[in-house]
Short mmCIF file of C-alpha atoms in Angstrom, two decimals:
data_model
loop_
_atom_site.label_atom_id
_atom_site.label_comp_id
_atom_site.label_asym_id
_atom_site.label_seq_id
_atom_site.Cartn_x
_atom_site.Cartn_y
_atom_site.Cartn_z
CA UNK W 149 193.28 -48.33 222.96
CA UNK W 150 195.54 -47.46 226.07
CA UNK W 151 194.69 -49.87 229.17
CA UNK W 152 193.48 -46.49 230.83
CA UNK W 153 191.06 -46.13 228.86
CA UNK W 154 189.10 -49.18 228.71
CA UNK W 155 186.92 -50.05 231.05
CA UNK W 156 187.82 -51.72 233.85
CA UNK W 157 185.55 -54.33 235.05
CA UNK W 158 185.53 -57.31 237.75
CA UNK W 159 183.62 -60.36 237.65
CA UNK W 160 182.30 -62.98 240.11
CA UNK W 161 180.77 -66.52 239.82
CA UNK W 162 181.18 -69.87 241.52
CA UNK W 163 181.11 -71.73 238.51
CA UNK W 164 185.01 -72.15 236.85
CA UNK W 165 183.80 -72.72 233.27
CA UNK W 166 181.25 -69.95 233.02
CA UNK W 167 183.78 -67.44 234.57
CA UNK W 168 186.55 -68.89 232.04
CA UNK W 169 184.30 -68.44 229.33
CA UNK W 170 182.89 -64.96 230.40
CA UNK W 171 186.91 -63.83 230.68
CA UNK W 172 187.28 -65.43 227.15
CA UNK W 173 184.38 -63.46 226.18
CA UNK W 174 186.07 -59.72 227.48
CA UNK W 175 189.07 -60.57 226.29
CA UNK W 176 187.72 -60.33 223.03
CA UNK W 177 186.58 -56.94 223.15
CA UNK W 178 189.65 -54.03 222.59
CA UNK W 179 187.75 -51.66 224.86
CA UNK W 180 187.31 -53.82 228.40
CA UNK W 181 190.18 -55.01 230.45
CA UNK W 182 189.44 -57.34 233.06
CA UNK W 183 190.92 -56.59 236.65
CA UNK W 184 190.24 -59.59 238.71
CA UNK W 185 187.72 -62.43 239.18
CA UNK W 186 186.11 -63.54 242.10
CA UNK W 187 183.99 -66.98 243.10
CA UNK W 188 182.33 -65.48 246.05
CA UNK W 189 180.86 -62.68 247.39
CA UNK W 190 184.15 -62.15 250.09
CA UNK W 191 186.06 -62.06 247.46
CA UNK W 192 184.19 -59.55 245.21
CA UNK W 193 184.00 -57.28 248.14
CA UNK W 194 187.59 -57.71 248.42
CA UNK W 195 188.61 -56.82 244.99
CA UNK W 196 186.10 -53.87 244.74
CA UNK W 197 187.86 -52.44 247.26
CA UNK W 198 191.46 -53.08 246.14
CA UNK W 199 190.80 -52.21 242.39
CA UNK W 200 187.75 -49.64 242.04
CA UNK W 201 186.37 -51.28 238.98
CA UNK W 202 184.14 -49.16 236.56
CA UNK W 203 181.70 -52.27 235.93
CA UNK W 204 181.25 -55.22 238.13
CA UNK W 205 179.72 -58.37 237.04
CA UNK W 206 178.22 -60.75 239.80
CA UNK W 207 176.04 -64.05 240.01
CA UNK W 208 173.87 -63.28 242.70
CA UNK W 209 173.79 -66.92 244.23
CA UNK W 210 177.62 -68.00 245.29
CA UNK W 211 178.84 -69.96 248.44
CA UNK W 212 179.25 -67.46 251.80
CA UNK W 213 177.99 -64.15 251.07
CA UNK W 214 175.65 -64.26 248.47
CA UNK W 215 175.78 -61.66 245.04
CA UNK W 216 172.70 -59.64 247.16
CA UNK W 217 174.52 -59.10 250.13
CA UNK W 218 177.80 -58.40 248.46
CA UNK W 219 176.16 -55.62 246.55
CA UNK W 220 174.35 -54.57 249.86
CA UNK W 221 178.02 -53.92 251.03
CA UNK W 222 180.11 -52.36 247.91
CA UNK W 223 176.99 -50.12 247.49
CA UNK W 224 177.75 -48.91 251.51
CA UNK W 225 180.20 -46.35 250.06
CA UNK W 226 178.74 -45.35 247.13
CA UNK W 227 176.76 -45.87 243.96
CA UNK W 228 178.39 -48.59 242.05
CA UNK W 229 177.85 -49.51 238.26
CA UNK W 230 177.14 -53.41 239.11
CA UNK W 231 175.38 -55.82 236.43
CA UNK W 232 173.64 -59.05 238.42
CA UNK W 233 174.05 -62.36 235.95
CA UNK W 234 171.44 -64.53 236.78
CA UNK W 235 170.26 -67.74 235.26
CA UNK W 236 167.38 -69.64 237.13
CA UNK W 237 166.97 -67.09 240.03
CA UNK W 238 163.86 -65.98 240.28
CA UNK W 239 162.05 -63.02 239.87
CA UNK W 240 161.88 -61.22 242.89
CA UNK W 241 165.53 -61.89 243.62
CA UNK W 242 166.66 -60.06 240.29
CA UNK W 243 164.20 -57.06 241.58
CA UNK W 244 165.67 -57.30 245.01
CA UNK W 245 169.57 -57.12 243.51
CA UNK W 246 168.22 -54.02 241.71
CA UNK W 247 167.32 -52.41 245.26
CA UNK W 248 170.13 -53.20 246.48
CA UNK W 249 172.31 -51.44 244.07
CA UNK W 250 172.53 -52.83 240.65
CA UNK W 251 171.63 -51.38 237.53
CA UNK W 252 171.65 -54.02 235.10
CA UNK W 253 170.50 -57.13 235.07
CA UNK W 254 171.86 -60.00 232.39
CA UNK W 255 170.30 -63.36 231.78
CA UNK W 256 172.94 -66.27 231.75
CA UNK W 257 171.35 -67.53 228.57
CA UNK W 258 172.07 -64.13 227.04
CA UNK W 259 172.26 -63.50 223.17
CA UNK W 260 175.32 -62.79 221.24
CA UNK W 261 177.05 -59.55 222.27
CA UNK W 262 174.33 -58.86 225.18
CA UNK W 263 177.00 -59.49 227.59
CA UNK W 264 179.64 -56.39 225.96
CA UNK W 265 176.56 -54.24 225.33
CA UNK W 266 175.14 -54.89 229.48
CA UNK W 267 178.86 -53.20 230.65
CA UNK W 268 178.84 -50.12 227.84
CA UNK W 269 175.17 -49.41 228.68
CA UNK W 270 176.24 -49.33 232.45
CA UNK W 271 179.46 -47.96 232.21
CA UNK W 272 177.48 -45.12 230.93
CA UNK W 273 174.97 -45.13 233.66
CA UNK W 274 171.92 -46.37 231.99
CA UNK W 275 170.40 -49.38 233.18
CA UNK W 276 170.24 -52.66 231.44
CA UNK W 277 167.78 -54.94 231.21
CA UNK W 278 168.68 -58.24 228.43
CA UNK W 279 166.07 -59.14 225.90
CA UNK W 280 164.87 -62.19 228.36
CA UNK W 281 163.35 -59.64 230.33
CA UNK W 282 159.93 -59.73 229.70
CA UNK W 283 157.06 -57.11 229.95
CA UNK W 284 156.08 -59.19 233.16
CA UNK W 285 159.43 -58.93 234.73
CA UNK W 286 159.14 -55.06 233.68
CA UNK W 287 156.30 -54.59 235.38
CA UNK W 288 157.73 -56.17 238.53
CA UNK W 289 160.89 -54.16 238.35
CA UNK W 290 158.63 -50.87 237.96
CA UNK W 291 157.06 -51.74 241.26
CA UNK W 292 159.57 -52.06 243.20
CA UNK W 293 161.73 -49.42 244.93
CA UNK W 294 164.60 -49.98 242.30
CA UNK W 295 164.18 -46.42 240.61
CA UNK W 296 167.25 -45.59 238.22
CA UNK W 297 164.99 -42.69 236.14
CA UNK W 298 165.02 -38.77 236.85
CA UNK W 299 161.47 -37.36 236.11
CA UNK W 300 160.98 -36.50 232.63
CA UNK W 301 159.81 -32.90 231.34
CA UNK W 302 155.76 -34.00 230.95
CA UNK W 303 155.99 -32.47 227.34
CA UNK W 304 158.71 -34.48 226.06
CA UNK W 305 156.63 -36.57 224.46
CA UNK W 306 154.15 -35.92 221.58
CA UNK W 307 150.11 -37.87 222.49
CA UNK W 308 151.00 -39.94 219.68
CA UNK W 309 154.30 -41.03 221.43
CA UNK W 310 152.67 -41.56 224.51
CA UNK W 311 149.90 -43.55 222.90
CA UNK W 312 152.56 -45.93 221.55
CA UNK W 313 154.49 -46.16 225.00
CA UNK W 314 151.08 -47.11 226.85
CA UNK W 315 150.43 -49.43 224.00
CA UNK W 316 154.04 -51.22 223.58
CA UNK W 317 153.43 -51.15 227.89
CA UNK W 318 150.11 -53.33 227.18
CA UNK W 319 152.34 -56.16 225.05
CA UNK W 320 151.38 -54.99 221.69
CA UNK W 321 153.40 -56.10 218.97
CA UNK W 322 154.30 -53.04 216.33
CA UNK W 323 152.17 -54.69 213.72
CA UNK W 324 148.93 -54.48 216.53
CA UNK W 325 150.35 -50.90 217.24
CA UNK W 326 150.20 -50.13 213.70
CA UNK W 327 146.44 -51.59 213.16
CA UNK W 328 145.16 -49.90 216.06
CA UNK W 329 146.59 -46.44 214.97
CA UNK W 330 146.30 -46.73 211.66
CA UNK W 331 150.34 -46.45 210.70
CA UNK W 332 151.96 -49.11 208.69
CA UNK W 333 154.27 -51.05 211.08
CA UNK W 334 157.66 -49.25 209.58
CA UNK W 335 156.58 -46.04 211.07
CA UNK W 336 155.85 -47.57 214.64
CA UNK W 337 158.65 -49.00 214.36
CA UNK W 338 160.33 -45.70 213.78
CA UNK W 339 158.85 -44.46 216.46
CA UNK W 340 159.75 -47.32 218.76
CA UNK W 341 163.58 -46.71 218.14
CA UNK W 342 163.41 -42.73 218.77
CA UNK W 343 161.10 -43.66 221.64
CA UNK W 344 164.37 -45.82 223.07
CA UNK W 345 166.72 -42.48 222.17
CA UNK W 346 164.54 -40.27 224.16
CA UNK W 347 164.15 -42.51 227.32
CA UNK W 348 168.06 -43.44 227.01
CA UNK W 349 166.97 -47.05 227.46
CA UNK W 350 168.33 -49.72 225.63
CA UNK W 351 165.38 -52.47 225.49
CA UNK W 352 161.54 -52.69 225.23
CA UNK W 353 162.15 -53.58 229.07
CA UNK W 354 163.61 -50.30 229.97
CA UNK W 355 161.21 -48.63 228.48
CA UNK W 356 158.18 -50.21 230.11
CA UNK W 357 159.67 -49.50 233.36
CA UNK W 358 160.92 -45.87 232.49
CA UNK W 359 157.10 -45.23 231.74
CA UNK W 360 155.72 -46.82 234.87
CA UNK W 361 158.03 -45.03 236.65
CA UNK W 362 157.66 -41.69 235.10
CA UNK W 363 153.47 -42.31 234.90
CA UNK W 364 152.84 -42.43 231.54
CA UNK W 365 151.78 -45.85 231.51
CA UNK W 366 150.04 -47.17 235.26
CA UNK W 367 149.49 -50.53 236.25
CA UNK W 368 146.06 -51.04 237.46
CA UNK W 369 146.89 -52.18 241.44
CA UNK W 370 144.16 -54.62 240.82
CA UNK W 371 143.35 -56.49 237.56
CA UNK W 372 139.84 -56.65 236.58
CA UNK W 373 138.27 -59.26 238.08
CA UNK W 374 136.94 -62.31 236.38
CA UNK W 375 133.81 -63.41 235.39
CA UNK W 376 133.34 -66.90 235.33
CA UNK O 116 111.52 -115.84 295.48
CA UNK O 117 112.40 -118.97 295.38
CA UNK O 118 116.33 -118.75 296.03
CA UNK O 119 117.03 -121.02 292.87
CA UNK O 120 115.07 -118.63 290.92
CA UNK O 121 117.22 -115.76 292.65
CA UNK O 122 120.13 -117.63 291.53
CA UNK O 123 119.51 -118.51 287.74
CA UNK O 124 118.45 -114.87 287.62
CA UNK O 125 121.91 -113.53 289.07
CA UNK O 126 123.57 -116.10 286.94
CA UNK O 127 121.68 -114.63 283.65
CA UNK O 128 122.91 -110.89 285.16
CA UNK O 129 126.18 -111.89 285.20
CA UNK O 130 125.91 -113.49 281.63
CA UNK O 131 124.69 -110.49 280.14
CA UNK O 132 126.95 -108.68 282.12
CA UNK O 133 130.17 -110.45 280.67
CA UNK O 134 128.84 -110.76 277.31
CA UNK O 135 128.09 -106.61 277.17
CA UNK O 136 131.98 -106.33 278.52
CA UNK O 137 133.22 -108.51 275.66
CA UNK O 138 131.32 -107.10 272.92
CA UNK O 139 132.39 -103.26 274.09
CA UNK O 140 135.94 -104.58 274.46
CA UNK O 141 135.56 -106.19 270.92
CA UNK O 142 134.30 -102.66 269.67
CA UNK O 143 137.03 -100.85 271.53
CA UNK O 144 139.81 -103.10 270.01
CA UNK O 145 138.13 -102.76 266.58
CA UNK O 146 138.31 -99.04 266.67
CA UNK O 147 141.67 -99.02 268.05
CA UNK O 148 142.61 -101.25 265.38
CA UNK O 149 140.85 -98.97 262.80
CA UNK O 150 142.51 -95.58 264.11
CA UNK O 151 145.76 -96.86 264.22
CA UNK O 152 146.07 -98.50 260.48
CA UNK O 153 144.71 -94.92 259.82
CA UNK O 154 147.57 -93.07 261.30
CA UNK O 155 150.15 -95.83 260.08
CA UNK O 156 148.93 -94.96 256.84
CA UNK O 157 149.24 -91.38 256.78
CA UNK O 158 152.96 -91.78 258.84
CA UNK O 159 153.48 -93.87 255.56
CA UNK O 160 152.61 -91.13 253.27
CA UNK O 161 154.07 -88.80 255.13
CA UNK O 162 157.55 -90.82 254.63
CA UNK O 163 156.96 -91.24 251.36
CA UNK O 164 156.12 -87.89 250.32
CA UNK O 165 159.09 -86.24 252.60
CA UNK O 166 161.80 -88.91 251.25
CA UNK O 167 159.81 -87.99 247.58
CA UNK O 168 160.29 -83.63 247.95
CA UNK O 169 163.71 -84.08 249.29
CA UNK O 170 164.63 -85.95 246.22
CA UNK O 171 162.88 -83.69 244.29
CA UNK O 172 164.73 -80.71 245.98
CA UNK O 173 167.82 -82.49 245.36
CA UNK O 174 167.46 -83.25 241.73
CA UNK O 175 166.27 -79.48 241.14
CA UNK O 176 169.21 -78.14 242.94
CA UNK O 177 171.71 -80.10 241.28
CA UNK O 178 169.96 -79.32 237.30
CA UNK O 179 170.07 -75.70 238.58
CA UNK O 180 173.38 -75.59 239.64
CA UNK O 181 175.20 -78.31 237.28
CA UNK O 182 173.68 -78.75 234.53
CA UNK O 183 172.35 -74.98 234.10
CA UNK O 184 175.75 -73.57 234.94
CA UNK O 185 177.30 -75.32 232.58
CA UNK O 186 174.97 -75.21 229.65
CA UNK O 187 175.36 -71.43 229.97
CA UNK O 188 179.13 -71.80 229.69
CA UNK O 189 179.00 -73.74 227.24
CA UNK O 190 176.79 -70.74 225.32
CA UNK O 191 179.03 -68.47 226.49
CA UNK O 192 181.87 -70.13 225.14
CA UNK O 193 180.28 -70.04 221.82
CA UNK O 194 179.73 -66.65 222.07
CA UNK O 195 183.77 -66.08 222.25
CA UNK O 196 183.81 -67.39 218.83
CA UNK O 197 183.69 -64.65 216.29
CA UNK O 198 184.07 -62.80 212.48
CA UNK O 199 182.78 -66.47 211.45
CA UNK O 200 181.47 -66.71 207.61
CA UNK O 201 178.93 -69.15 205.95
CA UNK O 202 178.09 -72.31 207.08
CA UNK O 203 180.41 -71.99 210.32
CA UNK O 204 178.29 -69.12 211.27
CA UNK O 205 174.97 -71.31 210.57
CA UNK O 206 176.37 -74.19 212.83
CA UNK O 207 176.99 -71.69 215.53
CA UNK O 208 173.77 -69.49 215.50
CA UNK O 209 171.97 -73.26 215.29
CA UNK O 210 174.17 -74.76 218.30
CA UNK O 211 173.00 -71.35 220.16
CA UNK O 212 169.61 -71.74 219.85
CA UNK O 213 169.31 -75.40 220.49
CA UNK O 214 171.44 -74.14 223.87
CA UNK O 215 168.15 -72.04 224.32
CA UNK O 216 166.31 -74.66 224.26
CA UNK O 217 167.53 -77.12 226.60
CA UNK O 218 168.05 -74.05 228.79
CA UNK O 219 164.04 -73.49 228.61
CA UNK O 220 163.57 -77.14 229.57
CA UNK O 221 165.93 -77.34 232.82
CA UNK O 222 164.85 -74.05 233.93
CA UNK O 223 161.42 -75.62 233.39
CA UNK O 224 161.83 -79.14 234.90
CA UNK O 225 163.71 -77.26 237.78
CA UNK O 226 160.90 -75.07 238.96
CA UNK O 227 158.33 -77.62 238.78
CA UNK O 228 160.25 -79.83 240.68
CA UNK O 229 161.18 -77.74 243.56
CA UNK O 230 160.62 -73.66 243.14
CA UNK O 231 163.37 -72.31 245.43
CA UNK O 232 161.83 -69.33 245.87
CA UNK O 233 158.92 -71.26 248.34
CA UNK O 234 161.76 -71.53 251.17
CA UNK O 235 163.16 -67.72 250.72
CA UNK O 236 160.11 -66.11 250.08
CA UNK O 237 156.91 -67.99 250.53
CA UNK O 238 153.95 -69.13 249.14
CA UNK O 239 152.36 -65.76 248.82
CA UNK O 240 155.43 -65.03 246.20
CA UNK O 241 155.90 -68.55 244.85
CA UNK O 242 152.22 -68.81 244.14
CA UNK O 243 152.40 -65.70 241.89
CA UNK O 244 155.64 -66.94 239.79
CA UNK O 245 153.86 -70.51 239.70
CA UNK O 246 151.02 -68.33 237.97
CA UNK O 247 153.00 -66.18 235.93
CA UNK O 248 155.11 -69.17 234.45
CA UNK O 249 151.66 -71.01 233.69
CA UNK O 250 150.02 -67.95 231.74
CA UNK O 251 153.25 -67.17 230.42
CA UNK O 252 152.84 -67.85 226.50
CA UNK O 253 149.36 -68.85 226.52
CA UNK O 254 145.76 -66.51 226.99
CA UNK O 255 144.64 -67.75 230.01
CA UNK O 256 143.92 -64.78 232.90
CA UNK O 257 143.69 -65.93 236.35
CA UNK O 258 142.58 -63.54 238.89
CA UNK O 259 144.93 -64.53 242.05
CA UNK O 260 143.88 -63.65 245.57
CA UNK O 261 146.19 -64.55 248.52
CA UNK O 262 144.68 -63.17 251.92
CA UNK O 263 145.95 -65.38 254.72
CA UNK O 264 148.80 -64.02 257.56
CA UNK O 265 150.60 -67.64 257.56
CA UNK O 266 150.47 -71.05 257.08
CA UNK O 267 152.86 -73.75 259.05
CA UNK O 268 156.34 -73.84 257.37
CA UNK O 269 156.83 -77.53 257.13
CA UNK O 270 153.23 -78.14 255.32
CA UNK O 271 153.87 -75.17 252.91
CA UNK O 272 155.33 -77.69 250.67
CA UNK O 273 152.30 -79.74 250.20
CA UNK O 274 150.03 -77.04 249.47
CA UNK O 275 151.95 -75.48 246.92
CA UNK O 276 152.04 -78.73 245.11
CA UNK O 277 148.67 -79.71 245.92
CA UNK O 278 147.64 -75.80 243.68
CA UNK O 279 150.54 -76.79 241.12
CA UNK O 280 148.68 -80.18 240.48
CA UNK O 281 145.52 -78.55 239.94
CA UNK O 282 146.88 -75.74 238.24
CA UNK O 283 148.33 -78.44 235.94
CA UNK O 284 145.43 -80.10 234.81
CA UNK O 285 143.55 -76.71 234.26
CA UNK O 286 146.07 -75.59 231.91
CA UNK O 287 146.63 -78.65 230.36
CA UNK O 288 143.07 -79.87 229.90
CA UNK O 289 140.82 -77.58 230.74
CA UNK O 290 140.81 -75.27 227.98
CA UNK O 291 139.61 -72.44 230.29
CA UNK O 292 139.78 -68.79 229.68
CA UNK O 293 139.70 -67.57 233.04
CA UNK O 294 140.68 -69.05 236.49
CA UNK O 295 140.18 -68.14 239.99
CA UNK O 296 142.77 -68.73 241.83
CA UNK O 297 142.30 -67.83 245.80
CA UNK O 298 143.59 -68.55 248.89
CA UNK O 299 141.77 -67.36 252.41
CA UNK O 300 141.20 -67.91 255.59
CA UNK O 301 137.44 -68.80 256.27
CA UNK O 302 136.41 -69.50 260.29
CA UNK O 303 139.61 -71.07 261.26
CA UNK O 304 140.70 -73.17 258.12
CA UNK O 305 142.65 -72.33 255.36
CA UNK O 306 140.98 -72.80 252.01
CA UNK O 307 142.63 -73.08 248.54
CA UNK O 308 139.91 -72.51 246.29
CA UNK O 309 141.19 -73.26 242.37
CA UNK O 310 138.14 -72.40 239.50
CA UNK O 311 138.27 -72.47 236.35
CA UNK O 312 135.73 -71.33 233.80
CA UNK O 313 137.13 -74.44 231.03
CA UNK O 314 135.10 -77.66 229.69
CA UNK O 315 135.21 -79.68 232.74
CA UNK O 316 135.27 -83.42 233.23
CA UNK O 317 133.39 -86.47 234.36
CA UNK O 318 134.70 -87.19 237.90
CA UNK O 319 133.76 -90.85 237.91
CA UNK O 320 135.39 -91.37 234.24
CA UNK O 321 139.11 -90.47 235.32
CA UNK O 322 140.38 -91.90 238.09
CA UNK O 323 142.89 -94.68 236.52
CA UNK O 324 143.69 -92.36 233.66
CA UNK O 325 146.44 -89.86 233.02
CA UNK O 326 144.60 -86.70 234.61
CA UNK O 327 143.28 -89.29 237.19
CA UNK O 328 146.69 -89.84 238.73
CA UNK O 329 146.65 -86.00 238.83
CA UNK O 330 143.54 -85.85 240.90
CA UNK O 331 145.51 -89.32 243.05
CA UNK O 332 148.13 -86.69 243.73
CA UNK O 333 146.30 -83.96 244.76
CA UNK O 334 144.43 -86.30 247.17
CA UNK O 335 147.14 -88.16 248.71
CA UNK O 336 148.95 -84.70 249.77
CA UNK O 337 146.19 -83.14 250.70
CA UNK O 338 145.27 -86.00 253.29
CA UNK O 339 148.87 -84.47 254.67
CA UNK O 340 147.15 -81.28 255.35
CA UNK O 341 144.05 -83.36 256.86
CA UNK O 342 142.57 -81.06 254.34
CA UNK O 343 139.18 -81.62 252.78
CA UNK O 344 138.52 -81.54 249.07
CA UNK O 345 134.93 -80.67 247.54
CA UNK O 346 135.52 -81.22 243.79
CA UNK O 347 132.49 -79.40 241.59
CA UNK O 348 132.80 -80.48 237.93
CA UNK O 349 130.39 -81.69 235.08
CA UNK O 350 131.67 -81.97 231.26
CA UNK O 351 131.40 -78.37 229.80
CA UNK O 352 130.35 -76.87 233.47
CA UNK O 353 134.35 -75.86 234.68
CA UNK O 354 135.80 -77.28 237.37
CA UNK O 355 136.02 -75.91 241.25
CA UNK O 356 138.31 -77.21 243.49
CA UNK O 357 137.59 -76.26 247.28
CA UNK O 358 140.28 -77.68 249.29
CA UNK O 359 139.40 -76.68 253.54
CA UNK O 360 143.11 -77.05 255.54
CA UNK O 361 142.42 -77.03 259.48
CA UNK O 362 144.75 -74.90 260.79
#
């Protein structure tokens, strides 16, 4: 593939041996070239600006100006395509990166070829969400202001579809799905993976928050309280 | 009156007089005594328990930022290793999930030990990830209410542990379903109230035992806070601990 095709990305994290290994890990793959790394947020800032990457790649916590604020500021000028790597961070800092800017957001303990599939997902401007994000996490996300979905045409999806969204929303495993609507799992599953082509999202995560956002599937403000 | 009578009587006066002084002086310096071992003791605690959570914080810091960085390196590492066939491919895929594990475990340790997120966001927020790691993987539904405007920044540490201890031994004995999990602001004291709907326990059968350094823990910080406990529990009857903080 010519260099000008591939996709340029830029990556930044404090720690030497994840970053050597994460550059390892790109420079496996034919269709990403790597234009500079970065151990701080400065720096990152920097190199955004000298090299106009197509996917950046940050840690959000890193000495001086942290992997929020850094986004903060390359976001100033413009959307940018920026995936947050986090590992123990919690929570509500991986929502706030995501209202700040980002649109994907990768575990450090990711799986096998998450890390290639985060920066093709992105590159093409839909968000990413790894397989450690949980329903829980989804839900968060979905509450915030982070809001990366146009609204949807109400009658793209069939009542059957949208029973399945509220029900995959609600933690139900395909097989539960299946029992409760009386379809062997195979066929949910079906479902499930046309249900991820429609919605242009990429995990179960993605699509919890794509129907919170889009109301097909609302959260309850309050649980139900508890008897006890 | 005969003057010698006057006299024995003033003498007896006097007696009684010096006698009352030494007694309330005796009182006085007992009290004193009292109030002051008191304090020493809780400036002792205090010590302890601030030398105690800044080793903590330290030893959470450094598994987050040593040992967690460079597990995941290590994975990622791994990861650069591919078109692998057979039994190299088993090894790997085994070595990756074992990574997993350990990753689980630090992250684990590591929040329990010190959650960062108390210092940049607060109890309000830490309480609910405290809660949300708890129920994570098991059926347990607690109803969380958090309706207080603030709490002073350098005790926030104490009660956070103080609801992670309980927390603890609800989840890990209690077998409860559902817990109430609330903290308010009642007249001017801040009250954690913890209640669980689980199988309880015999207060007087625990304290030297494993929960019962639990319940040692929870006490010892919370006489930090000054705070009052009111424990309610009876074998099979749930357990509901009222903790009152004077603010």
């Amino acid at each position: 593939m010519m260099d000008a095709e591939k996709i340029k990305v830029i990556l930044a994290d404090d720690h030497d041996l994840y970053r050597d290994g994460l550059k390892l890990l790109l420079g496996n793959d034919n269709n990403i070239k790597l234009l500079g790394e970065a151990s701080n947020g400065r720096q990152l800032i920097q190199l955004t600006q000298q090299y106009h990457p197509d996917v950046i790649l940050t840690d959000l916590s890193m000495p001086g100006i942290s992997g929020i604020e850094a986004i903060k500021e390359i976001c100033k000028t413009g959307k940018q395509r920026i995936i947050v790597l986090s590992f123990f961070e919690s929570e509500s800092m991986i929502v706030q990166a995501l209202e700040s800017g980002a649109i994907g957001y990768l575990n450090k303990n990711a799986q096998r070829g998450e890390v290639i599939e985060a920066i093709k997902s992105v590159y093409d401007h839909i968000p990413y969400y790894c397989s450690t994000t949980n329903t829980r996490l989804a839900r968060r996300i979905s509450q915030s202001a982070f809001n990366p979905y146009n609204h949807t045409d109400p009658h793209l999806f069939s009542e059957k579809e949208k029973e399945i969204i509220r029900l995959i929303c609600a933690e139900k495993s395909s097989e539960e799905i299946g029992k409760i609507l009386f379809m062997s799992k195979r066929t949910v599953d079906g479902i499930r993976g046309r249900l991820l082509e429609k919605m242009n999202v990429r995990t179960t995560a993605g699509m919890v928050i794509y129907a919170i956002k889009n109301s097909i599937y609302s959260l309850s403000p309050e649980e139900p309280a508890n008897k006890l | 009156m005969d003057p010698r009578e006057t006299k024995i009587y003033i003498a007896l006066l006097i007696g009684i007089i010096v006698f009352l002084v030494l007694v309330a002086f005796f009182v006085v310096t007992i009290i004193r005594y009292q109030r002051k071992k008191v304090s020493f003791h809780t400036q002792k605690i205090k010590a302890e328990y601030d030398f105690l959570d800044k080793e903590r914080k330290r030893i959470a810091a450094d598994l987050h930022d040593r040992v967690g960085g460079s597990i995941s390196a290590v994975k990622i590492h791994l990861q650069c290793l591919t078109s692998l066939e057979g039994r190299n491919s088993e090894i790997v895929s085994n070595s990756e999930k074992q990574i997993d594990d350990i990753m689980n475990d630090v992250r684990r340790i590591s929040f329990n030990m010190m959650p960062v997120i108390l210092k940049q966001k607060g109890l309000d927020e830490a309480f609910r990830e405290m809660i949300d790691r708890f129920t994570a993987d098991i059926g347990i539904h607690v109803d969380y209410r958090y309706g207080i405007e603030s709490f002073p920044d350098d005790k926030t540490i104490h009660l956070y542990l103080v609801a992670q201890e309980i927390m603890n031994n609800v989840i890990k004995h209690s077998r409860a379903t559902h817990v109430l999990f609330s903290v308010s602001q009642i007249k001017k004291k801040t009250v954690l109230h913890i209640k669980d709907n689980g199988i309880g326990f015999n207060k007087n059968m625990t304290p030297y035992s494993g929960k019962g350094l639990g319940l040692y823990n929870i006490s010892s910080r919370a006489e930090l806070l000054h705070a009052t406990i009111y424990l309610t529990t009876k074998p099979n009857k749930g357990a509901d601990y009222f903790i009152e903080i004077p603010v």
